[in-house]
Amino acid sequence: MAQQEGTALAQEDDDSPIARELADLSARRKALEEAEVQLTGRTRVLTVSNQKGGVGKTTTTVNLAAALAERGAKVLVIDLDPQGNASTALGVPHTADTPSVYDVLIDEFPLEDIIQVSPESPNLLCAPSTIHLAGAEIELVSQVAREHRLRVAVDDYLAKHHEELDFILIDCPPSLGLLTINAFTAASELLIPIQCEYYALEGLSQLLGTVRMIQKHLNPRLQLSTIMLTMYDGRTRLAQQVADEVRAHFPSEVLDTIIPRSVRVSEAPSFGQSVLAYDGQSAGAIAYREAAVEMIRRDSASNERGA
């Protein structure tokens, strides 16, 4: 009798929410191990932007870059946010006297002079931000070709190192100032992280309006290629509603992969690491790996169609 009760309890435990979640994570890890991807060989320059704060721009930039690097891609993260959080998360020094993006924008330093290799991976590079970048918005106002400074630096770098990089990810500040406009002008693609909460959709129309202005006046090659749903809480109906609404408006741009709310993702930057290095078996790390695989596969598919 006791043995039967124990078996029944074990079966109940196996069907508990935690057991189902663990089984799901295990299956996803196995699928990632078996997944094969093929890089196209071209360099994609993506700006990660959303003028709303707290939607996961820097988190997305750093962890996606780490996941892409893990897949063999050579990735450069350009930290264009004066707070320097991407530089911190990649374990790259960015004290006030460190050569940084500020020197590139204001003093026309070559990009290769400021790039550092992240201790996390030899495939992961970072052009760091320092506190000086906070004043760059004002200093850029009087500069010649102020909107094109980053584009010129990126183009010069790619002309010399065109076969060395697969991705350049530009992390923007939560605003639509000159720094963000420089990022839009330098990139060919826009990646928008959208938090699965009510306010997330409010600023999206303003952001897309700015993108249309950039396309018309400064950078006609810029296109919205990727939308990533972040901070998803499957326990709430609102999160699902926001996800459905975004997918309805942007069916081809939204990734199938959704990034969940995760304590591990939030903790990782304080250790100067991406979540993949901090806790590679966590749900957040798995989700970013899946997003990286999906982005590479989409790129390969579009490249084949173009060919």
Short mmCIF file of C-alpha atoms in Angstrom, two decimals:
data_model
loop_
_atom_site.label_atom_id
_atom_site.label_comp_id
_atom_site.label_asym_id
_atom_site.label_seq_id
_atom_site.Cartn_x
_atom_site.Cartn_y
_atom_site.Cartn_z
CA MET A 1 0.00 0.00 0.00
CA ALA A 2 2.78 2.41 0.98
CA GLN A 3 4.67 1.54 -2.22
CA GLN A 4 1.59 2.30 -4.32
CA GLU A 5 1.18 5.65 -2.57
CA GLY A 6 4.86 6.43 -3.20
CA THR A 7 4.50 5.59 -6.89
CA ALA A 8 1.41 7.80 -7.14
CA LEU A 9 3.26 10.67 -5.47
CA ALA A 10 6.22 10.24 -7.82
CA GLN A 11 3.88 10.35 -10.80
CA GLU A 12 2.28 13.50 -9.43
CA ASP A 13 5.72 15.03 -8.91
CA ASP A 14 6.70 14.13 -12.48
CA ASP A 15 3.67 16.03 -13.72
CA SER A 16 4.24 19.10 -11.54
CA PRO A 17 4.95 22.49 -13.17
CA ILE A 18 8.59 22.36 -12.06
CA ALA A 19 9.04 18.86 -13.49
CA ARG A 20 7.48 19.93 -16.79
CA GLU A 21 9.71 23.00 -16.93
CA LEU A 22 12.85 20.94 -16.27
CA ALA A 23 11.85 18.42 -18.94
CA ASP A 24 11.24 21.26 -21.40
CA LEU A 25 14.64 22.85 -20.67
CA SER A 26 16.33 19.47 -21.06
CA ALA A 27 14.69 18.93 -24.45
CA ARG A 28 15.64 22.43 -25.61
CA ARG A 29 19.28 21.93 -24.53
CA LYS A 30 19.42 18.72 -26.53
CA ALA A 31 17.90 20.41 -29.58
CA LEU A 32 20.52 23.17 -29.35
CA GLU A 33 23.33 20.63 -29.14
CA GLU A 34 22.06 18.99 -32.32
CA ALA A 35 21.34 22.25 -34.16
CA GLU A 36 23.55 23.01 -37.13
CA VAL A 37 23.96 26.53 -38.48
CA GLN A 38 25.89 28.00 -41.38
CA LEU A 39 27.22 31.55 -41.30
CA THR A 40 26.87 33.46 -44.58
CA GLY A 41 30.30 35.10 -44.48
CA ARG A 42 28.93 38.63 -44.75
CA THR A 43 29.03 41.21 -41.96
CA ARG A 44 25.65 42.23 -40.54
CA VAL A 45 25.54 45.57 -38.72
CA LEU A 46 22.58 45.77 -36.33
CA THR A 47 21.53 48.61 -34.07
CA VAL A 48 19.75 47.42 -30.91
CA SER A 49 17.41 50.26 -30.03
CA ASN A 50 14.25 51.24 -28.22
CA GLN A 51 13.90 54.70 -26.71
CA LYS A 52 11.94 53.22 -23.81
CA GLY A 53 14.23 52.33 -20.91
CA GLY A 54 14.24 48.97 -19.17
CA VAL A 55 13.19 46.80 -22.11
CA GLY A 56 16.40 44.78 -22.20
CA LYS A 57 18.48 46.53 -24.88
CA THR A 58 21.86 46.02 -23.26
CA THR A 59 20.93 42.60 -21.90
CA THR A 60 19.83 41.53 -25.38
CA THR A 61 22.95 42.98 -27.03
CA VAL A 62 25.41 41.30 -24.67
CA ASN A 63 23.77 37.90 -24.39
CA LEU A 64 22.92 37.65 -28.08
CA ALA A 65 26.51 38.59 -28.93
CA ALA A 66 27.81 35.91 -26.54
CA ALA A 67 25.44 33.31 -28.01
CA LEU A 68 26.48 34.19 -31.56
CA ALA A 69 30.17 34.00 -30.58
CA GLU A 70 29.54 30.59 -29.02
CA ARG A 71 28.24 29.46 -32.43
CA GLY A 72 31.54 30.46 -34.05
CA ALA A 73 30.57 33.95 -35.23
CA LYS A 74 33.05 36.81 -34.76
CA VAL A 75 31.05 39.56 -33.04
CA LEU A 76 31.85 43.19 -32.23
CA VAL A 77 29.70 45.02 -29.66
CA ILE A 78 29.85 48.81 -29.93
CA ASP A 79 28.76 50.30 -26.59
CA LEU A 80 27.12 53.60 -27.46
CA ASP A 81 25.42 54.06 -24.08
CA PRO A 82 27.24 56.47 -21.71
CA GLN A 83 26.31 54.19 -18.80
CA GLY A 84 28.71 51.58 -20.21
CA ASN A 85 26.64 48.62 -19.07
CA ALA A 86 27.48 46.50 -22.11
CA SER A 87 31.19 47.04 -21.48
CA THR A 88 30.70 45.98 -17.86
CA ALA A 89 28.77 42.84 -18.80
CA LEU A 90 31.47 41.80 -21.26
CA GLY A 91 34.18 42.20 -18.63
CA VAL A 92 35.94 44.98 -20.56
CA PRO A 93 37.70 47.85 -18.71
CA HIS A 94 36.04 51.21 -19.36
CA THR A 95 37.49 53.66 -16.85
CA ALA A 96 37.66 57.35 -17.72
CA ASP A 97 41.15 57.07 -19.26
CA THR A 98 40.30 54.06 -21.46
CA PRO A 99 40.23 54.77 -25.23
CA SER A 100 36.55 54.52 -26.10
CA VAL A 101 33.74 55.24 -28.57
CA TYR A 102 33.94 58.88 -27.42
CA ASP A 103 37.41 59.17 -29.01
CA VAL A 104 36.06 57.66 -32.23
CA LEU A 105 33.12 60.07 -32.45
CA ILE A 106 34.83 63.29 -31.31
CA ASP A 107 38.54 62.85 -32.09
CA GLU A 108 38.17 60.49 -35.09
CA PHE A 109 40.19 57.65 -33.59
CA PRO A 110 40.18 54.51 -35.78
CA LEU A 111 37.81 51.89 -34.39
CA GLU A 112 40.57 49.26 -34.19
CA ASP A 113 42.48 51.46 -31.72
CA ILE A 114 39.78 51.13 -29.04
CA ILE A 115 38.52 47.55 -29.57
CA GLN A 116 39.17 45.08 -26.75
CA VAL A 117 38.69 41.31 -26.64
CA SER A 118 36.20 40.13 -24.02
CA PRO A 119 37.70 37.61 -21.57
CA GLU A 120 34.60 35.50 -22.24
CA SER A 121 35.54 34.51 -25.79
CA PRO A 122 38.18 35.34 -28.42
CA ASN A 123 35.26 35.69 -30.85
CA LEU A 124 33.70 38.46 -28.75
CA LEU A 125 35.02 42.00 -29.20
CA CYS A 126 33.92 45.25 -27.58
CA ALA A 127 34.34 48.92 -28.39
CA PRO A 128 33.78 50.28 -24.86
CA SER A 129 31.94 53.32 -23.61
CA THR A 130 33.24 55.66 -20.91
CA ILE A 131 31.68 58.45 -18.88
CA HIS A 132 33.01 60.96 -21.44
CA LEU A 133 30.35 59.76 -23.86
CA ALA A 134 27.74 61.53 -21.72
CA GLY A 135 28.99 64.85 -23.08
CA ALA A 136 29.27 63.67 -26.66
CA GLU A 137 25.66 64.59 -27.49
CA ILE A 138 26.49 68.28 -26.88
CA GLU A 139 29.94 68.14 -28.49
CA LEU A 140 28.60 66.48 -31.64
CA VAL A 141 26.24 69.39 -32.34
CA SER A 142 29.06 71.56 -33.67
CA GLN A 143 30.90 68.75 -35.50
CA VAL A 144 30.98 68.36 -39.28
CA ALA A 145 28.85 65.42 -40.52
CA ARG A 146 27.75 64.81 -36.94
CA GLU A 147 25.21 62.11 -37.87
CA HIS A 148 27.72 60.06 -39.90
CA ARG A 149 30.69 59.87 -37.53
CA LEU A 150 30.10 56.28 -36.41
CA ARG A 151 29.22 55.12 -39.94
CA VAL A 152 32.53 56.43 -41.29
CA ALA A 153 34.44 54.68 -38.49
CA VAL A 154 32.58 51.38 -39.03
CA ASP A 155 33.00 51.52 -42.83
CA ASP A 156 36.74 52.24 -42.47
CA TYR A 157 37.12 49.32 -40.07
CA LEU A 158 35.21 46.91 -42.32
CA ALA A 159 37.25 48.00 -45.34
CA LYS A 160 40.36 46.72 -43.54
CA HIS A 161 38.77 43.76 -41.73
CA HIS A 162 35.88 42.84 -44.03
CA GLU A 163 36.29 39.05 -43.63
CA GLU A 164 36.93 39.08 -39.88
CA LEU A 165 33.48 39.99 -38.51
CA ASP A 166 30.11 38.27 -38.87
CA PHE A 167 28.10 40.65 -36.68
CA ILE A 168 28.39 44.18 -35.33
CA LEU A 169 25.83 44.93 -32.60
CA ILE A 170 25.44 48.57 -31.53
CA ASP A 171 23.96 49.13 -28.06
CA CYS A 172 22.09 52.45 -27.94
CA PRO A 173 21.12 54.73 -25.04
CA PRO A 174 17.39 54.91 -24.14
CA SER A 175 16.80 58.10 -26.14
CA LEU A 176 16.55 59.34 -29.72
CA GLY A 177 19.45 61.80 -29.58
CA LEU A 178 22.56 62.18 -31.74
CA LEU A 179 24.19 59.02 -30.38
CA THR A 180 21.23 56.89 -31.42
CA ILE A 181 21.01 58.68 -34.79
CA ASN A 182 24.70 57.83 -35.33
CA ALA A 183 23.86 54.20 -34.61
CA PHE A 184 20.92 54.24 -37.05
CA THR A 185 23.12 55.80 -39.73
CA ALA A 186 25.92 53.25 -39.24
CA ALA A 187 23.72 50.15 -39.36
CA SER A 188 21.86 48.35 -42.11
CA GLU A 189 19.50 46.56 -39.74
CA LEU A 190 17.48 47.46 -36.67
CA LEU A 191 16.80 45.03 -33.84
CA ILE A 192 14.09 46.16 -31.41
CA PRO A 193 13.71 44.43 -28.03
CA ILE A 194 10.11 44.76 -26.81
CA GLN A 195 9.17 44.10 -23.21
CA CYS A 196 6.01 42.00 -22.90
CA GLU A 197 4.18 44.64 -20.84
CA TYR A 198 1.54 47.28 -21.53
CA TYR A 199 3.76 50.35 -21.93
CA ALA A 200 6.10 48.58 -24.35
CA LEU A 201 3.91 49.25 -27.39
CA GLU A 202 3.34 52.93 -26.64
CA GLY A 203 6.72 54.20 -27.80
CA LEU A 204 7.04 51.83 -30.73
CA SER A 205 5.20 54.09 -33.19
CA GLN A 206 7.47 57.01 -32.25
CA LEU A 207 10.55 54.84 -32.78
CA LEU A 208 9.31 53.64 -36.17
CA GLY A 209 8.57 57.25 -37.15
CA THR A 210 12.18 58.15 -36.36
CA VAL A 211 13.38 55.17 -38.39
CA ARG A 212 11.37 56.37 -41.41
CA MET A 213 12.98 59.82 -41.10
CA ILE A 214 16.44 58.23 -40.94
CA GLN A 215 15.64 56.12 -44.00
CA LYS A 216 14.46 59.19 -45.92
CA HIS A 217 17.22 61.64 -45.01
CA LEU A 218 20.31 59.79 -43.74
CA ASN A 219 20.36 56.03 -44.34
CA PRO A 220 18.03 54.51 -46.94
CA ARG A 221 19.53 51.02 -46.40
CA LEU A 222 18.32 50.82 -42.79
CA GLN A 223 15.57 48.22 -42.31
CA LEU A 224 13.70 46.79 -39.37
CA SER A 225 14.84 43.16 -39.58
CA THR A 226 14.33 41.73 -36.10
CA ILE A 227 12.00 42.18 -33.13
CA MET A 228 12.74 40.24 -29.97
CA LEU A 229 10.15 39.77 -27.23
CA THR A 230 11.83 40.08 -23.82
CA MET A 231 10.95 39.78 -20.12
CA TYR A 232 8.11 37.39 -20.93
CA ASP A 233 6.13 36.08 -17.95
CA GLY A 234 4.03 33.14 -19.08
CA ARG A 235 1.90 33.32 -15.92
CA THR A 236 0.23 36.55 -17.03
CA ARG A 237 -2.39 36.95 -19.73
CA LEU A 238 -1.08 40.45 -20.50
CA ALA A 239 2.29 39.10 -21.64
CA GLN A 240 0.61 36.77 -24.11
CA GLN A 241 -1.65 39.57 -25.36
CA VAL A 242 1.32 41.88 -25.98
CA ALA A 243 3.19 39.07 -27.77
CA ASP A 244 0.16 38.31 -29.97
CA GLU A 245 -0.33 41.98 -30.83
CA VAL A 246 3.30 42.49 -31.82
CA ARG A 247 3.25 39.32 -33.95
CA ALA A 248 0.05 40.49 -35.65
CA HIS A 249 1.68 43.80 -36.69
CA PHE A 250 5.15 42.39 -37.53
CA PRO A 251 4.65 38.73 -38.52
CA SER A 252 7.95 38.31 -40.36
CA GLU A 253 10.18 40.41 -38.09
CA VAL A 254 9.34 38.89 -34.68
CA LEU A 255 11.56 35.99 -33.65
CA ASP A 256 9.82 32.77 -32.62
CA THR A 257 12.13 32.68 -29.61
CA ILE A 258 10.85 34.58 -26.56
CA ILE A 259 13.20 35.68 -23.78
CA PRO A 260 11.66 34.93 -20.36
CA ARG A 261 12.02 36.89 -17.16
CA SER A 262 15.02 35.38 -15.42
CA VAL A 263 16.87 36.13 -12.19
CA ARG A 264 20.05 34.68 -13.68
CA VAL A 265 19.92 37.12 -16.61
CA SER A 266 19.63 40.03 -14.14
CA GLU A 267 22.46 38.75 -11.91
CA ALA A 268 25.05 38.06 -14.63
CA PRO A 269 26.21 41.68 -15.34
CA SER A 270 27.19 42.22 -11.71
CA PHE A 271 29.80 39.48 -12.23
CA GLY A 272 31.04 41.03 -15.48
CA GLN A 273 29.62 38.16 -17.51
CA SER A 274 26.90 37.28 -19.96
CA VAL A 275 24.26 34.87 -18.69
CA LEU A 276 25.82 32.17 -20.87
CA ALA A 277 29.05 32.36 -18.86
CA TYR A 278 27.32 32.98 -15.53
CA ASP A 279 24.79 30.15 -15.73
CA GLY A 280 24.77 28.48 -19.11
CA GLN A 281 22.10 25.95 -18.13
CA SER A 282 19.51 28.55 -17.09
CA ALA A 283 16.31 29.27 -19.01
CA GLY A 284 17.60 32.72 -20.02
CA ALA A 285 20.86 31.35 -21.44
CA ILE A 286 18.99 28.70 -23.42
CA ALA A 287 16.58 31.31 -24.82
CA TYR A 288 19.41 33.56 -26.04
CA ARG A 289 21.15 30.56 -27.64
CA GLU A 290 17.89 29.73 -29.43
CA ALA A 291 17.55 33.33 -30.59
CA ALA A 292 21.11 33.28 -31.99
CA VAL A 293 20.45 30.05 -33.89
CA GLU A 294 17.19 31.46 -35.25
CA MET A 295 18.87 34.68 -36.43
CA ILE A 296 21.66 32.80 -38.21
CA ARG A 297 19.19 30.43 -39.87
CA ARG A 298 16.96 33.29 -41.02
CA ASP A 299 19.99 35.04 -42.48
CA SER A 300 21.13 31.87 -44.26
CA ALA A 301 17.62 31.34 -45.68
CA SER A 302 17.34 34.93 -46.97
CA ASN A 303 20.85 34.71 -48.39
CA GLU A 304 19.90 31.55 -50.33
CA ARG A 305 16.74 33.22 -51.65
CA GLY A 306 18.79 36.23 -52.72
CA ALA A 307 21.28 33.98 -54.47
#
